[in-house]
Each structure stands twice: as C-alpha cells, then as structure tokens.
Amino acid sequence: MNLPFRLALAALILSMGTSALAATPATPPAATQTAAKPVPGTPVPAGSPQQTGPIRFQFAIYYAKTPATDPMAALRGALGKSGGSPKLLASMPTPSSVSAPVVFANWNTTTVLKEYRAPDMESLQRFGRGISREQAEALQKADKALILDFAHPSQQSSTAMQKALQVTLQVARDTGGLLWDEETREVFSPDEWQKRRIDSWANGLPDVSQHMTIHAYRSGEMVRAITLGMGKFGLPDVVVSDFSWSSNRPMGSLLNAFSQAMAEGITLAKPGQFDMDLRALKHAAARDPLLSGLKTNAAAVARLSLVNGTWESGDPQNRLYEIRFDRYKGPDRYAQQNALLSSVFGADEDPVTRLKHNDELLAASKAATAQLPKLRDAFAKGLQPGEYILVKAPFTTAAGGNEWMWVEVARWNGDAIEGLLKNEPVDVQGLHAGQMVKVSQAKVFDYIRIYPDGRREGNETSKIIARMQGAKK
C-alpha cells in the first residue's frame, strides 16, 4: 500500500524521520491490544501507559545481492552467541502463548519485489539512515529479505528489545544486508543501526528519539504530527493536531519529551492528565538537549491533557495518545497551545518599538505590499510542507493608535487573512499570542516568507526600524 506523503518536522532538536512512505509487508504487524478499543477524545486512563499483553514488532534485512552467508544460519548463530536471546520458532505463536522472548523468521526469496518492496529512491533520500546512493539504487532491485517477527512479554520490554536489536544487527553484519524497521519505516546501514539503536541505551533505558520518528504534515489548514515506533516498547504513539509550521520545533521537543517519559516508566495519577517535568527525565542524552534549549523564562514543566487519539490513514497500527492544551488559559485552543509552549520552553522577549513611519519606511512597506498578490497566489496553490508566511498588520489600541504585530497565515481569501497572532500584545486588550485573528491584506505593512530549508524573504522594514532605533540612542 502507498501511505500518504508526510514531511517530518524539519528543525527538531532530536533525531526524527521524514517520510511516511513505507515498504509493504504481506502481513503488517500491529501492537497487541488487551482491552476494548478506546473511544477517541476520551481521557486516557490513569496508571501506566504500558500495555499488559505481549509486545510484537518486525524488523527485516534487505539484500540487493547474494548474502555473504546463509541468513538463516547466521540467525541461528547470532541467537546462540549469548544468553537471553529469543527462541527461534517455526511459526508465530498466539499472543496468549507468548511467555518468553521469541522470533519467527521468514527468509523470503520469491515475493519481496511484489509484497515487501524496499522504499523507492525519493523515500530513501528522506529516511535512509547511513545509506549511500549506490546502496539505495541497488535496493530498488532487492528481491531477497529476511523478515523477523519478534514477540515478548511486556514485562521484559527493555531487555528483550535490546537483544532483538543486537541479534538483527549481527545477522546484517554477517550477511551484508541493510536493516529495515517496519514501524518507523526507515532503512539503516549496520553502522547507523549500531549508533542509533544500540549505543544510545544508558542504564537500561533507551533514548527513545533514536527508536521512533515523528511525521508532520498539513491537515486542513494546520499541521498534525505523530510519532511512529512507540509500539515496539508496548507504549502508545503520540499525536498533536492543529498547530502551525512555525511551532514545529517546540512541538517536536514536546513529543520527544513525553515519549521519553513513557519509555522511562511514568504513571498517570489522574485520567487524562500528566505533569511532565523535563528535568525529571533520566536519560541524559534525551534530557540535556531539551534543557540546554530552554529560555531563561522557561518553567520546564508541561501540564498535559491526554485523550485517546483519532486514527488517520498512514498512522501506526497502535494505540494513540493525543496531547491537548486545555489546562492552559486562552480564548481558543491556539492561544492555549501557545501558552503551554511558551511556559514550558520559554518565550523570546518581544521588545516594543515606538516610532513614526518616515518616508523610507513607508517606501519599503509599499515595495513589500506589492508582493502580496503573488504571495496570496502561492498560498492558494499550496505551500511546501514546512513553508509558511507571516504578515505584519495593525491592531487598534485603546488610545486609538496601532500596534503592529505578526500573524502566521492560515487562510487567505481575497482581502481577508486569518491566522495565528505571533506577538504578545502590549497596548491591545483582549488579544493573546497564539490566538486566531483576522486582518485585512490592504492594511498589511510587511511580510516574511519562510521556506522549509530555513531561507527567508521579506521583512525589509525591520532593517530600517533597527537603524531608526539606533539613531535615537
């Protein structure tokens, strides 16, 4: 099956994946559920997020050429090298009979190109890990794969997962193959698998950002992001909806942090609520980058509201926890969202410049507004994933003047622009940063267009304002 294209968060602090295109197994594995399907939108239960039934997941090893040695013999050798390895079975057991770690191996040499085809070149460019172009091209003709279905009791999640990772790597090294993670939809070189999936453990805990990916894509007028890979640990994947591309970095950090907290064994004291302290994360490599990126006014604590998520096409076949923001104040969900992110990670100080518009500034604004019809057309045709537009517009103050603030465009129809307010008002009552507002194109003063690669255009007036401010000092 072809899954919907998604571009991953482009500027996250921790490692993420990029595309949701995936190879197609004959029988896709799903995280084992032991309870009735939860109702979307209802609070998640109190207690541990860890599932109680057996955990199942699938890895594979692709071969673009004849393996250096028989993969099944290499597998038996890897399983026999150390204690605690899963038992090799002739068929996968029923969930109720999984009382110890097991693995079922399918050495497929006949239907790989039809039923388990490796990702195409475009996909490998986005989620190939340590894969050369030569290897990616060779994978397009790969007609052999060793498909490994692992299962173990949830109580043995950490130890059994480490052993499965090590066994799969050993077989790939012995046979000369490339590794595939079915849940995260990534292909790895053996060295990259070693680095990300094995060396990243510390004191029995995974750096979970190295074991899952985050896919983010436009959903309607806003963005939706979801983790893939948490089912391998018997944990729900995490989703957050209705945010803007300009918030991709803190949203990615939020998803990473909560996923890490679950992997470290948190419990929820109340249904649908969890107070997450970034400083309480145990894994240093997962915790320290988050803390080092905090601004001076950051609280480092997120009061999360958690509900059962709504599954969409392309999502992992797993339980979903959706993060909501209604434990924070704000006139709408966007303002509440902004309040959480600003509180947890801190907010930039937003100095107010008070000045009169001179001829030079007005000329620069006129040149900028001349570009607005072209920007509106580009917006209507559809921006690239990760691309967004800000416009600077006036908001009337209590004294009758104007406070000029930036708005991230969510809708643009004719003269009417709707979007998220990106500044915290100083002289305008009743507005909050992050709130959905409406402005007129005819009154826009300047614009900024941000491309997925971080390039920016526009905002020429800021240079003049900075010079004017400097001259006043």
CSV table of C-alpha atoms in Angstrom, one decimal, residues 18 120-129 133 136:
chain,number,residue,atom,x,y,z
A,18,THR,CA,11.0,12.3,7.3
A,120,ASP,CA,12.0,4.0,-3.6
A,121,MET,CA,14.8,6.5,-4.2
A,122,GLU,CA,12.9,9.5,-3.1
A,123,SER,CA,11.8,7.8,0.1
A,124,LEU,CA,15.3,6.6,0.9
A,125,GLN,CA,16.6,10.1,0.5
A,126,ARG,CA,14.3,11.1,3.3
A,127,PHE,CA,14.5,8.1,5.6
A,128,GLY,CA,17.6,6.2,4.7
A,129,ARG,CA,20.0,6.2,7.6
A,133,ARG,CA,23.3,6.5,-3.2
A,136,ALA,CA,19.8,3.0,-2.4
